[in-house]
Amino acid sequence: MGEPLLTSLPAAAGPAVVTVAPAWAVAVVAVLGALALAAAALDGVLSARSASAGGAVGAAGRPLGEASRLLRQRRRTTVQADTLLWRTGGAGLLVAAALMLAVVPLGRWTVADLAVGVVWFNAMDVMVWALVWLVGWGANSAHALVGGYRFLAHGLGYELPLMFALVAPAIAAGSLNVGAVAAAQDGLWFAAWMPVAFLVYLLGVAGFSVWGPFAPALGTDVAGGVRAELSGVDRLVLETGRYALLAAGAAFAVPMFLGGGAGPLLPDWAWTLVKTLAVLALLVWARRRLPALRPDLFMEIGWLVLLPAALVQDLLVAVVTVWRS
């Protein structure tokens, strides 16, 4: 891997975004893996605390023990399963998370400085719809298929509000480039004057990660839903994909709402990681603090509350942006 190559500048004032050589994509995957492991460790600790079982050190290492167990476990097969689609769905979650992270600047370095990076991220999260549904469909199992359709029903509720939540920072920055959005927050983070968009965005991240309130797709009432027939490495890939999506969503929040790598004392790449870990910890913690929502109930909330709120937020941001210009 060579030295980073300067290829583009953000539209707004601020530090230049440097596109690194494609070989640095390996580092992006490594960072994603580390963030996913951190999320799994924290989730293990919080699970142990809620169950009053085991110490923090043992609980933090439990995800590694579970991964080791699943690697030794035999893969389950079902009658007339569509194995290709089944496994494509699970592995695709990891690919989608890596592609989301590719447009997130680590400080001033990024693998892909796309002019439409915000749209790219949104396209990847929409792709998750198909991937999770494929996991449910491919097993040729009633419980798994019900779980897949539950996820689609949740998606109908969170996707539009999430899309319009991402519009607000882009309007304020006057650009769909992620680096330009981060640079436009010089002095005031977008999370401070776009709190509704930030909250809706976090709900969207939980949604496409099948996390917390959006976990009925994995419900015990349907024998585990989309993961009902998954075992061994297939189950490990699905669970890793969920943590990776959560980590990618947390990382994307940093340039969109939290000022990117801006901060005192530490270098910009370090601030990006610190802010990402803070958002990731919040999402993991919230898993046990929010009730699971039935898809039909959340669809009402999403369309009657979140979507109008996000649209009002967009309108206010547009008015302020025009006034400032």
PDB file of C-alpha atoms in Angstrom:
ATOM      1  CA  MET A   1       0.000   0.000   0.000  1.00  0.00           C
ATOM      2  CA  GLY A   2       1.516   3.306  -1.055  1.00  0.00           C
ATOM      3  CA  GLU A   3       1.156   6.895   0.027  1.00  0.00           C
ATOM      4  CA  PRO A   4      -2.325   8.437  -0.119  1.00  0.00           C
ATOM      5  CA  LEU A   5      -3.097  10.135  -3.414  1.00  0.00           C
ATOM      6  CA  LEU A   6      -4.713  13.594  -3.437  1.00  0.00           C
ATOM      7  CA  THR A   7      -7.586  13.480  -5.877  1.00  0.00           C
ATOM      8  CA  SER A   8     -10.365  15.812  -4.818  1.00  0.00           C
ATOM      9  CA  LEU A   9     -11.453  18.699  -2.624  1.00  0.00           C
ATOM     10  CA  PRO A  10     -14.758  19.310  -0.852  1.00  0.00           C
ATOM     11  CA  ALA A  11     -17.072  21.956  -2.172  1.00  0.00           C
ATOM     12  CA  ALA A  12     -17.379  23.746   1.179  1.00  0.00           C
ATOM     13  CA  ALA A  13     -14.626  25.390   3.160  1.00  0.00           C
ATOM     14  CA  GLY A  14     -12.537  23.065   5.299  1.00  0.00           C
ATOM     15  CA  PRO A  15      -9.682  20.573   5.150  1.00  0.00           C
ATOM     16  CA  ALA A  16      -9.107  18.665   1.909  1.00  0.00           C
ATOM     17  CA  VAL A  17     -10.421  15.129   1.641  1.00  0.00           C
ATOM     18  CA  VAL A  18      -7.750  12.789   0.341  1.00  0.00           C
ATOM     19  CA  THR A  19      -8.676   9.671  -1.593  1.00  0.00           C
ATOM     20  CA  VAL A  20      -6.241   6.890  -0.728  1.00  0.00           C
ATOM     21  CA  ALA A  21      -5.082   4.070  -2.982  1.00  0.00           C
ATOM     22  CA  PRO A  22      -7.652   1.234  -3.446  1.00  0.00           C
ATOM     23  CA  ALA A  23      -5.405  -1.158  -1.520  1.00  0.00           C
ATOM     24  CA  TRP A  24      -6.342   0.751   1.630  1.00  0.00           C
ATOM     25  CA  ALA A  25      -9.769  -0.881   1.361  1.00  0.00           C
ATOM     26  CA  VAL A  26      -8.169  -3.698   3.351  1.00  0.00           C
ATOM     27  CA  ALA A  27      -7.700  -1.247   6.212  1.00  0.00           C
ATOM     28  CA  VAL A  28     -11.364  -0.236   5.942  1.00  0.00           C
ATOM     29  CA  VAL A  29     -12.405  -3.871   6.333  1.00  0.00           C
ATOM     30  CA  ALA A  30     -10.060  -4.209   9.327  1.00  0.00           C
ATOM     31  CA  VAL A  31     -11.540  -1.098  10.974  1.00  0.00           C
ATOM     32  CA  LEU A  32     -15.042  -2.400  10.309  1.00  0.00           C
ATOM     33  CA  GLY A  33     -14.148  -5.746  11.877  1.00  0.00           C
ATOM     34  CA  ALA A  34     -12.669  -4.040  14.947  1.00  0.00           C
ATOM     35  CA  LEU A  35     -15.754  -1.855  15.397  1.00  0.00           C
ATOM     36  CA  ALA A  36     -18.080  -4.850  14.994  1.00  0.00           C
ATOM     37  CA  LEU A  37     -16.061  -6.795  17.566  1.00  0.00           C
ATOM     38  CA  ALA A  38     -16.202  -3.839  19.974  1.00  0.00           C
ATOM     39  CA  ALA A  39     -19.979  -3.666  19.558  1.00  0.00           C
ATOM     40  CA  ALA A  40     -20.323  -7.417  20.167  1.00  0.00           C
ATOM     41  CA  ALA A  41     -18.107  -7.208  23.278  1.00  0.00           C
ATOM     42  CA  LEU A  42     -20.122  -4.320  24.725  1.00  0.00           C
ATOM     43  CA  ASP A  43     -23.344  -6.137  23.910  1.00  0.00           C
ATOM     44  CA  GLY A  44     -22.012  -9.185  25.726  1.00  0.00           C
ATOM     45  CA  VAL A  45     -21.164  -7.133  28.801  1.00  0.00           C
ATOM     46  CA  LEU A  46     -24.587  -5.467  28.865  1.00  0.00           C
ATOM     47  CA  SER A  47     -26.305  -8.836  28.382  1.00  0.00           C
ATOM     48  CA  ALA A  48     -24.372 -10.305  31.305  1.00  0.00           C
ATOM     49  CA  ARG A  49     -25.237  -7.334  33.510  1.00  0.00           C
ATOM     50  CA  SER A  50     -28.936  -7.562  32.709  1.00  0.00           C
ATOM     51  CA  ALA A  51     -28.850 -11.290  33.493  1.00  0.00           C
ATOM     52  CA  SER A  52     -26.546 -10.808  36.519  1.00  0.00           C
ATOM     53  CA  ALA A  53     -24.302 -13.504  35.101  1.00  0.00           C
ATOM     54  CA  GLY A  54     -20.507 -13.423  34.983  1.00  0.00           C
ATOM     55  CA  GLY A  55     -17.939 -10.639  35.206  1.00  0.00           C
ATOM     56  CA  ALA A  56     -17.292  -7.910  32.661  1.00  0.00           C
ATOM     57  CA  VAL A  57     -14.051  -9.442  31.354  1.00  0.00           C
ATOM     58  CA  GLY A  58     -15.606 -12.855  30.767  1.00  0.00           C
ATOM     59  CA  ALA A  59     -18.716 -11.310  29.211  1.00  0.00           C
ATOM     60  CA  ALA A  60     -16.629  -9.153  26.843  1.00  0.00           C
ATOM     61  CA  GLY A  61     -14.867 -12.264  25.569  1.00  0.00           C
ATOM     62  CA  ARG A  62     -18.093 -14.232  25.165  1.00  0.00           C
ATOM     63  CA  PRO A  63     -18.622 -13.175  21.514  1.00  0.00           C
ATOM     64  CA  LEU A  64     -15.271 -14.725  20.611  1.00  0.00           C
ATOM     65  CA  GLY A  65     -16.254 -17.948  22.386  1.00  0.00           C
ATOM     66  CA  GLU A  66     -19.596 -17.974  20.561  1.00  0.00           C
ATOM     67  CA  ALA A  67     -17.826 -17.380  17.244  1.00  0.00           C
ATOM     68  CA  SER A  68     -15.498 -20.294  17.960  1.00  0.00           C
ATOM     69  CA  ARG A  69     -18.485 -22.524  18.772  1.00  0.00           C
ATOM     70  CA  LEU A  70     -20.321 -21.591  15.586  1.00  0.00           C
ATOM     71  CA  LEU A  71     -17.224 -22.223  13.472  1.00  0.00           C
ATOM     72  CA  ARG A  72     -17.138 -25.793  14.802  1.00  0.00           C
ATOM     73  CA  GLN A  73     -20.875 -26.321  14.448  1.00  0.00           C
ATOM     74  CA  ARG A  74     -22.221 -28.142  11.407  1.00  0.00           C
ATOM     75  CA  ARG A  75     -24.217 -26.147   8.871  1.00  0.00           C
ATOM     76  CA  ARG A  76     -27.929 -26.941   8.856  1.00  0.00           C
ATOM     77  CA  THR A  77     -29.563 -27.881   5.573  1.00  0.00           C
ATOM     78  CA  THR A  78     -33.256 -27.742   4.739  1.00  0.00           C
ATOM     79  CA  VAL A  79     -35.333 -29.466   2.081  1.00  0.00           C
ATOM     80  CA  GLN A  80     -35.217 -27.712  -1.296  1.00  0.00           C
ATOM     81  CA  ALA A  81     -33.423 -24.681   0.081  1.00  0.00           C
ATOM     82  CA  ASP A  82     -32.089 -22.104  -2.378  1.00  0.00           C
ATOM     83  CA  THR A  83     -28.602 -22.324  -0.946  1.00  0.00           C
ATOM     84  CA  LEU A  84     -27.038 -19.697  -3.225  1.00  0.00           C
ATOM     85  CA  LEU A  85     -29.594 -16.987  -2.368  1.00  0.00           C
ATOM     86  CA  TRP A  86     -29.640 -18.070   1.297  1.00  0.00           C
ATOM     87  CA  ARG A  87     -25.899 -17.589   1.733  1.00  0.00           C
ATOM     88  CA  THR A  88     -25.707 -14.576  -0.573  1.00  0.00           C
ATOM     89  CA  GLY A  89     -28.131 -12.774   1.732  1.00  0.00           C
ATOM     90  CA  GLY A  90     -26.027 -13.366   4.846  1.00  0.00           C
ATOM     91  CA  ALA A  91     -22.653 -12.582   3.276  1.00  0.00           C
ATOM     92  CA  GLY A  92     -24.131  -9.583   1.466  1.00  0.00           C
ATOM     93  CA  LEU A  93     -24.713  -7.827   4.790  1.00  0.00           C
ATOM     94  CA  LEU A  94     -20.950  -7.722   5.379  1.00  0.00           C
ATOM     95  CA  VAL A  95     -20.350  -6.433   1.854  1.00  0.00           C
ATOM     96  CA  ALA A  96     -23.015  -3.724   2.244  1.00  0.00           C
ATOM     97  CA  ALA A  97     -21.468  -2.571   5.546  1.00  0.00           C
ATOM     98  CA  ALA A  98     -17.987  -2.367   3.979  1.00  0.00           C
ATOM     99  CA  LEU A  99     -19.340  -0.377   1.014  1.00  0.00           C
ATOM    100  CA  MET A 100     -21.081   2.027   3.423  1.00  0.00           C
ATOM    101  CA  LEU A 101     -17.823   2.590   5.289  1.00  0.00           C
ATOM    102  CA  ALA A 102     -15.893   3.151   2.051  1.00  0.00           C
ATOM    103  CA  VAL A 103     -17.348   6.672   1.671  1.00  0.00           C
ATOM    104  CA  VAL A 104     -16.764   7.696   5.316  1.00  0.00           C
ATOM    105  CA  PRO A 105     -13.645   9.890   5.726  1.00  0.00           C
ATOM    106  CA  LEU A 106     -11.315   8.722   8.510  1.00  0.00           C
ATOM    107  CA  GLY A 107     -10.193  12.209   9.395  1.00  0.00           C
ATOM    108  CA  ARG A 108      -9.226  13.505   5.960  1.00  0.00           C
ATOM    109  CA  TRP A 109      -8.634  10.117   4.306  1.00  0.00           C
ATOM    110  CA  THR A 110     -11.270   8.182   2.447  1.00  0.00           C
ATOM    111  CA  VAL A 111     -11.291   5.208   0.102  1.00  0.00           C
ATOM    112  CA  ALA A 112     -14.047   6.601  -2.148  1.00  0.00           C
ATOM    113  CA  ASP A 113     -14.671  10.367  -2.244  1.00  0.00           C
ATOM    114  CA  LEU A 114     -17.861  10.155  -4.283  1.00  0.00           C
ATOM    115  CA  ALA A 115     -19.718  13.301  -5.363  1.00  0.00           C
ATOM    116  CA  VAL A 116     -22.921  11.448  -4.382  1.00  0.00           C
ATOM    117  CA  GLY A 117     -21.615   9.679  -1.266  1.00  0.00           C
ATOM    118  CA  VAL A 118     -24.832  10.343   0.684  1.00  0.00           C
ATOM    119  CA  VAL A 119     -26.884   8.685  -2.065  1.00  0.00           C
ATOM    120  CA  TRP A 120     -24.407   5.801  -2.151  1.00  0.00           C
ATOM    121  CA  PHE A 121     -24.904   5.137   1.567  1.00  0.00           C
ATOM    122  CA  ASN A 122     -28.665   5.266   1.139  1.00  0.00           C
ATOM    123  CA  ALA A 123     -28.481   2.807  -1.766  1.00  0.00           C
ATOM    124  CA  MET A 124     -26.504   0.368   0.371  1.00  0.00           C
ATOM    125  CA  ASP A 125     -29.037   0.479   3.192  1.00  0.00           C
ATOM    126  CA  VAL A 126     -31.851  -0.152   0.714  1.00  0.00           C
ATOM    127  CA  MET A 127     -29.911  -3.166  -0.572  1.00  0.00           C
ATOM    128  CA  VAL A 128     -30.094  -4.590   2.967  1.00  0.00           C
ATOM    129  CA  TRP A 129     -33.852  -5.011   2.418  1.00  0.00           C
ATOM    130  CA  ALA A 130     -33.235  -7.592  -0.279  1.00  0.00           C
ATOM    131  CA  LEU A 131     -30.384  -9.279   1.570  1.00  0.00           C
ATOM    132  CA  VAL A 132     -32.282  -9.911   4.806  1.00  0.00           C
ATOM    133  CA  TRP A 133     -35.333 -11.073   2.869  1.00  0.00           C
ATOM    134  CA  LEU A 134     -33.135 -13.492   0.891  1.00  0.00           C
ATOM    135  CA  VAL A 135     -31.923 -15.048   4.139  1.00  0.00           C
ATOM    136  CA  GLY A 136     -35.565 -15.690   5.043  1.00  0.00           C
ATOM    137  CA  TRP A 137     -36.563 -16.858   1.565  1.00  0.00           C
ATOM    138  CA  GLY A 138     -33.589 -19.082   0.772  1.00  0.00           C
ATOM    139  CA  ALA A 139     -34.090 -21.444   3.707  1.00  0.00           C
ATOM    140  CA  ASN A 140     -37.453 -22.660   2.361  1.00  0.00           C
ATOM    141  CA  SER A 141     -38.834 -22.464   5.885  1.00  0.00           C
ATOM    142  CA  ALA A 142     -42.103 -20.861   7.007  1.00  0.00           C
ATOM    143  CA  HIS A 143     -40.617 -19.285  10.141  1.00  0.00           C
ATOM    144  CA  ALA A 144     -37.658 -17.824   8.266  1.00  0.00           C
ATOM    145  CA  LEU A 145     -39.914 -16.437   5.536  1.00  0.00           C
ATOM    146  CA  VAL A 146     -42.210 -14.779   8.087  1.00  0.00           C
ATOM    147  CA  GLY A 147     -39.135 -13.158   9.613  1.00  0.00           C
ATOM    148  CA  GLY A 148     -38.077 -11.870   6.192  1.00  0.00           C
ATOM    149  CA  TYR A 149     -41.462 -10.298   5.552  1.00  0.00           C
ATOM    150  CA  ARG A 150     -41.460  -8.752   9.023  1.00  0.00           C
ATOM    151  CA  PHE A 151     -38.189  -7.035   8.132  1.00  0.00           C
ATOM    152  CA  LEU A 152     -39.663  -5.716   4.874  1.00  0.00           C
ATOM    153  CA  ALA A 153     -42.646  -4.348   6.802  1.00  0.00           C
ATOM    154  CA  HIS A 154     -40.306  -2.539   9.182  1.00  0.00           C
ATOM    155  CA  GLY A 155     -38.361  -1.250   6.190  1.00  0.00           C
ATOM    156  CA  LEU A 156     -41.500   0.371   4.786  1.00  0.00           C
ATOM    157  CA  GLY A 157     -41.760   2.273   8.061  1.00  0.00           C
ATOM    158  CA  TYR A 158     -38.167   3.471   8.534  1.00  0.00           C
ATOM    159  CA  GLU A 159     -36.768   3.903   5.022  1.00  0.00           C
ATOM    160  CA  LEU A 160     -38.539   7.076   3.893  1.00  0.00           C
ATOM    161  CA  PRO A 161     -37.913   8.931   7.193  1.00  0.00           C
ATOM    162  CA  LEU A 162     -34.263   7.820   7.024  1.00  0.00           C
ATOM    163  CA  MET A 163     -33.961   9.080   3.459  1.00  0.00           C
ATOM    164  CA  PHE A 164     -35.320  12.516   4.344  1.00  0.00           C
ATOM    165  CA  ALA A 165     -33.169  12.638   7.497  1.00  0.00           C
ATOM    166  CA  LEU A 166     -30.106  12.282   5.264  1.00  0.00           C
ATOM    167  CA  VAL A 167     -31.397  15.108   3.044  1.00  0.00           C
ATOM    168  CA  ALA A 168     -31.142  17.721   5.830  1.00  0.00           C
ATOM    169  CA  PRO A 169     -27.297  17.732   6.174  1.00  0.00           C
ATOM    170  CA  ALA A 170     -26.951  17.646   2.390  1.00  0.00           C
ATOM    171  CA  ILE A 171     -29.173  20.747   2.049  1.00  0.00           C
ATOM    172  CA  ALA A 172     -27.169  22.630   4.666  1.00  0.00           C
ATOM    173  CA  ALA A 173     -23.846  21.703   3.053  1.00  0.00           C
ATOM    174  CA  GLY A 174     -25.090  22.214  -0.483  1.00  0.00           C
ATOM    175  CA  SER A 175     -23.502  18.935  -1.471  1.00  0.00           C
ATOM    176  CA  LEU A 176     -24.032  15.167  -1.480  1.00  0.00           C
ATOM    177  CA  ASN A 177     -20.305  14.616  -0.915  1.00  0.00           C
ATOM    178  CA  VAL A 178     -19.701  13.209   2.575  1.00  0.00           C
ATOM    179  CA  GLY A 179     -16.434  15.111   3.066  1.00  0.00           C
ATOM    180  CA  ALA A 180     -18.118  18.370   2.058  1.00  0.00           C
ATOM    181  CA  VAL A 181     -20.929  17.745   4.559  1.00  0.00           C
ATOM    182  CA  ALA A 182     -18.375  17.223   7.340  1.00  0.00           C
ATOM    183  CA  ALA A 183     -16.443  20.354   6.327  1.00  0.00           C
ATOM    184  CA  ALA A 184     -19.638  22.449   6.346  1.00  0.00           C
ATOM    185  CA  GLN A 185     -20.021  21.900  10.125  1.00  0.00           C
ATOM    186  CA  ASP A 186     -17.189  24.212  11.059  1.00  0.00           C
ATOM    187  CA  GLY A 187     -18.228  25.640  14.425  1.00  0.00           C
ATOM    188  CA  LEU A 188     -21.626  23.950  14.826  1.00  0.00           C
ATOM    189  CA  TRP A 189     -22.418  20.257  14.439  1.00  0.00           C
ATOM    190  CA  PHE A 190     -25.500  19.456  12.404  1.00  0.00           C
ATOM    191  CA  ALA A 191     -26.743  17.242  15.275  1.00  0.00           C
ATOM    192  CA  ALA A 192     -27.152  20.446  17.320  1.00  0.00           C
ATOM    193  CA  TRP A 193     -29.513  22.223  14.892  1.00  0.00           C
ATOM    194  CA  MET A 194     -30.955  19.137  13.199  1.00  0.00           C
ATOM    195  CA  PRO A 195     -31.842  16.987  16.252  1.00  0.00           C
ATOM    196  CA  VAL A 196     -34.921  15.454  14.611  1.00  0.00           C
ATOM    197  CA  ALA A 197     -32.938  14.345  11.552  1.00  0.00           C
ATOM    198  CA  PHE A 198     -30.216  12.918  13.816  1.00  0.00           C
ATOM    199  CA  LEU A 199     -32.729  10.957  15.897  1.00  0.00           C
ATOM    200  CA  VAL A 200     -34.524   9.615  12.814  1.00  0.00           C
ATOM    201  CA  TYR A 201     -31.173   8.645  11.329  1.00  0.00           C
ATOM    202  CA  LEU A 202     -30.236   6.633  14.434  1.00  0.00           C
ATOM    203  CA  LEU A 203     -33.599   4.837  14.299  1.00  0.00           C
ATOM    204  CA  GLY A 204     -32.913   4.048  10.659  1.00  0.00           C
ATOM    205  CA  VAL A 205     -29.517   2.569  11.537  1.00  0.00           C
ATOM    206  CA  ALA A 206     -31.172   0.341  14.147  1.00  0.00           C
ATOM    207  CA  GLY A 207     -33.747  -0.608  11.509  1.00  0.00           C
ATOM    208  CA  PHE A 208     -31.392  -1.778   8.766  1.00  0.00           C
ATOM    209  CA  SER A 209     -29.244  -3.549  11.390  1.00  0.00           C
ATOM    210  CA  VAL A 210     -32.311  -5.543  12.590  1.00  0.00           C
ATOM    211  CA  TRP A 211     -31.556  -4.167  16.022  1.00  0.00           C
ATOM    212  CA  GLY A 212     -33.508  -3.425  19.212  1.00  0.00           C
ATOM    213  CA  PRO A 213     -37.071  -2.285  18.369  1.00  0.00           C
ATOM    214  CA  PHE A 214     -36.658  -3.730  14.877  1.00  0.00           C
ATOM    215  CA  ALA A 215     -35.728  -7.258  15.982  1.00  0.00           C
ATOM    216  CA  PRO A 216     -39.157  -8.968  15.544  1.00  0.00           C
ATOM    217  CA  ALA A 217     -37.725 -10.323  12.272  1.00  0.00           C
ATOM    218  CA  LEU A 218     -35.605 -12.489  14.602  1.00  0.00           C
ATOM    219  CA  GLY A 219     -38.402 -13.064  17.133  1.00  0.00           C
ATOM    220  CA  THR A 220     -38.621 -16.106  19.348  1.00  0.00           C
ATOM    221  CA  ASP A 221     -42.344 -16.358  18.530  1.00  0.00           C
ATOM    222  CA  VAL A 222     -41.301 -17.419  15.023  1.00  0.00           C
ATOM    223  CA  ALA A 223     -38.446 -19.657  16.210  1.00  0.00           C
ATOM    224  CA  GLY A 224     -35.818 -17.009  15.448  1.00  0.00           C
ATOM    225  CA  GLY A 225     -37.326 -15.669  12.210  1.00  0.00           C
ATOM    226  CA  VAL A 226     -34.772 -15.213   9.421  1.00  0.00           C
ATOM    227  CA  ARG A 227     -32.126 -17.035  11.467  1.00  0.00           C
ATOM    228  CA  ALA A 228     -34.430 -19.943  12.398  1.00  0.00           C
ATOM    229  CA  GLU A 229     -32.622 -22.372  10.107  1.00  0.00           C
ATOM    230  CA  LEU A 230     -29.151 -20.844  10.351  1.00  0.00           C
ATOM    231  CA  SER A 231     -26.388 -22.630  12.198  1.00  0.00           C
ATOM    232  CA  GLY A 232     -22.609 -22.837  12.150  1.00  0.00           C
ATOM    233  CA  VAL A 233     -20.736 -20.390   9.951  1.00  0.00           C
ATOM    234  CA  ASP A 234     -23.940 -19.206   8.256  1.00  0.00           C
ATOM    235  CA  ARG A 235     -25.300 -17.932  11.575  1.00  0.00           C
ATOM    236  CA  LEU A 236     -21.932 -16.394  12.436  1.00  0.00           C
ATOM    237  CA  VAL A 237     -21.886 -14.485   9.134  1.00  0.00           C
ATOM    238  CA  LEU A 238     -25.417 -13.137   9.702  1.00  0.00           C
ATOM    239  CA  GLU A 239     -24.694 -11.983  13.259  1.00  0.00           C
ATOM    240  CA  THR A 240     -21.368 -10.414  12.206  1.00  0.00           C
ATOM    241  CA  GLY A 241     -23.181  -8.638   9.389  1.00  0.00           C
ATOM    242  CA  ARG A 242     -25.666  -7.109  11.820  1.00  0.00           C
ATOM    243  CA  TYR A 243     -22.886  -5.755  14.052  1.00  0.00           C
ATOM    244  CA  ALA A 244     -20.985  -4.527  10.975  1.00  0.00           C
ATOM    245  CA  LEU A 245     -24.050  -2.632   9.721  1.00  0.00           C
ATOM    246  CA  LEU A 246     -24.476  -1.067  13.150  1.00  0.00           C
ATOM    247  CA  ALA A 247     -20.800  -0.002  13.107  1.00  0.00           C
ATOM    248  CA  ALA A 248     -21.028   1.400   9.559  1.00  0.00           C
ATOM    249  CA  GLY A 249     -24.144   3.370  10.471  1.00  0.00           C
ATOM    250  CA  ALA A 250     -22.420   4.790  13.560  1.00  0.00           C
ATOM    251  CA  ALA A 251     -19.367   5.774  11.489  1.00  0.00           C
ATOM    252  CA  PHE A 252     -21.518   7.522   8.861  1.00  0.00           C
ATOM    253  CA  ALA A 253     -23.193   9.609  11.570  1.00  0.00           C
ATOM    254  CA  VAL A 254     -19.850  11.255  12.344  1.00  0.00           C
ATOM    255  CA  PRO A 255     -19.350  13.215   9.083  1.00  0.00           C
ATOM    256  CA  MET A 256     -23.088  13.745   8.621  1.00  0.00           C
ATOM    257  CA  PHE A 257     -24.052  15.075  12.053  1.00  0.00           C
ATOM    258  CA  LEU A 258     -21.047  15.209  14.431  1.00  0.00           C
ATOM    259  CA  GLY A 259     -18.531  17.434  12.659  1.00  0.00           C
ATOM    260  CA  GLY A 260     -16.380  14.705  11.145  1.00  0.00           C
ATOM    261  CA  GLY A 261     -12.877  14.592  12.597  1.00  0.00           C
ATOM    262  CA  ALA A 262     -13.061  18.080  14.143  1.00  0.00           C
ATOM    263  CA  GLY A 263     -11.974  18.294  17.781  1.00  0.00           C
ATOM    264  CA  PRO A 264      -9.223  19.551  20.101  1.00  0.00           C
ATOM    265  CA  LEU A 265      -5.869  17.911  20.886  1.00  0.00           C
ATOM    266  CA  LEU A 266      -6.374  14.599  19.082  1.00  0.00           C
ATOM    267  CA  PRO A 267      -5.743  14.162  15.335  1.00  0.00           C
ATOM    268  CA  ASP A 268      -8.816  14.174  13.090  1.00  0.00           C
ATOM    269  CA  TRP A 269      -8.714  10.401  12.446  1.00  0.00           C
ATOM    270  CA  ALA A 270      -8.695   9.746  16.198  1.00  0.00           C
ATOM    271  CA  TRP A 271     -11.696  12.005  16.744  1.00  0.00           C
ATOM    272  CA  THR A 272     -13.542  10.160  13.992  1.00  0.00           C
ATOM    273  CA  LEU A 273     -12.966   6.851  15.798  1.00  0.00           C
ATOM    274  CA  VAL A 274     -13.866   8.289  19.215  1.00  0.00           C
ATOM    275  CA  LYS A 275     -17.149   9.722  17.922  1.00  0.00           C
ATOM    276  CA  THR A 276     -17.938   6.493  16.060  1.00  0.00           C
ATOM    277  CA  LEU A 277     -17.399   4.424  19.201  1.00  0.00           C
ATOM    278  CA  ALA A 278     -19.602   6.805  21.202  1.00  0.00           C
ATOM    279  CA  VAL A 279     -22.503   6.493  18.722  1.00  0.00           C
ATOM    280  CA  LEU A 280     -21.967   2.737  18.506  1.00  0.00           C
ATOM    281  CA  ALA A 281     -22.081   2.404  22.295  1.00  0.00           C
ATOM    282  CA  LEU A 282     -25.328   4.410  22.364  1.00  0.00           C
ATOM    283  CA  LEU A 283     -26.936   2.124  19.779  1.00  0.00           C
ATOM    284  CA  VAL A 284     -25.826  -1.036  21.603  1.00  0.00           C
ATOM    285  CA  TRP A 285     -27.050   0.327  24.939  1.00  0.00           C
ATOM    286  CA  ALA A 286     -30.421   1.337  23.468  1.00  0.00           C
ATOM    287  CA  ARG A 287     -31.117  -2.240  22.372  1.00  0.00           C
ATOM    288  CA  ARG A 288     -32.434  -3.169  25.819  1.00  0.00           C
ATOM    289  CA  ARG A 289     -33.988   0.193  26.595  1.00  0.00           C
ATOM    290  CA  LEU A 290     -36.492   0.333  23.741  1.00  0.00           C
ATOM    291  CA  PRO A 291     -39.399  -2.092  23.314  1.00  0.00           C
ATOM    292  CA  ALA A 292     -39.754  -4.221  20.214  1.00  0.00           C
ATOM    293  CA  LEU A 293     -42.268  -2.698  17.809  1.00  0.00           C
ATOM    294  CA  ARG A 294     -44.781  -4.640  15.749  1.00  0.00           C
ATOM    295  CA  PRO A 295     -44.259  -3.852  12.047  1.00  0.00           C
ATOM    296  CA  ASP A 296     -47.805  -2.513  11.605  1.00  0.00           C
ATOM    297  CA  LEU A 297     -47.473  -0.280  14.685  1.00  0.00           C
ATOM    298  CA  PHE A 298     -44.099   1.062  13.610  1.00  0.00           C
ATOM    299  CA  MET A 299     -45.396   1.727  10.102  1.00  0.00           C
ATOM    300  CA  GLU A 300     -47.978   4.078  11.640  1.00  0.00           C
ATOM    301  CA  ILE A 301     -45.283   5.783  13.717  1.00  0.00           C
ATOM    302  CA  GLY A 302     -42.939   6.007  10.760  1.00  0.00           C
ATOM    303  CA  TRP A 303     -45.421   7.474   8.292  1.00  0.00           C
ATOM    304  CA  LEU A 304     -47.548   9.607  10.630  1.00  0.00           C
ATOM    305  CA  VAL A 305     -44.857  10.902  13.000  1.00  0.00           C
ATOM    306  CA  LEU A 306     -41.279  10.378  11.801  1.00  0.00           C
ATOM    307  CA  LEU A 307     -41.813  11.211   8.118  1.00  0.00           C
ATOM    308  CA  PRO A 308     -43.649  14.522   8.730  1.00  0.00           C
ATOM    309  CA  ALA A 309     -41.089  15.429  11.415  1.00  0.00           C
ATOM    310  CA  ALA A 310     -38.202  14.773   9.009  1.00  0.00           C
ATOM    311  CA  LEU A 311     -39.899  16.816   6.286  1.00  0.00           C
ATOM    312  CA  VAL A 312     -40.420  19.749   8.666  1.00  0.00           C
ATOM    313  CA  GLN A 313     -36.748  19.464   9.641  1.00  0.00           C
ATOM    314  CA  ASP A 314     -35.750  19.583   5.964  1.00  0.00           C
ATOM    315  CA  LEU A 315     -37.946  22.651   5.409  1.00  0.00           C
ATOM    316  CA  LEU A 316     -36.430  24.500   8.374  1.00  0.00           C
ATOM    317  CA  VAL A 317     -32.907  23.660   7.230  1.00  0.00           C
ATOM    318  CA  ALA A 318     -33.730  24.856   3.708  1.00  0.00           C
ATOM    319  CA  VAL A 319     -35.145  28.151   5.016  1.00  0.00           C
ATOM    320  CA  VAL A 320     -32.107  28.751   7.249  1.00  0.00           C
ATOM    321  CA  THR A 321     -29.723  27.861   4.415  1.00  0.00           C
ATOM    322  CA  VAL A 322     -31.424  30.280   2.001  1.00  0.00           C
ATOM    323  CA  TRP A 323     -31.481  32.997   4.656  1.00  0.00           C
ATOM    324  CA  ARG A 324     -27.762  32.556   5.428  1.00  0.00           C
ATOM    325  CA  SER A 325     -26.858  32.642   1.744  1.00  0.00           C
TER     326      SER A 325
END
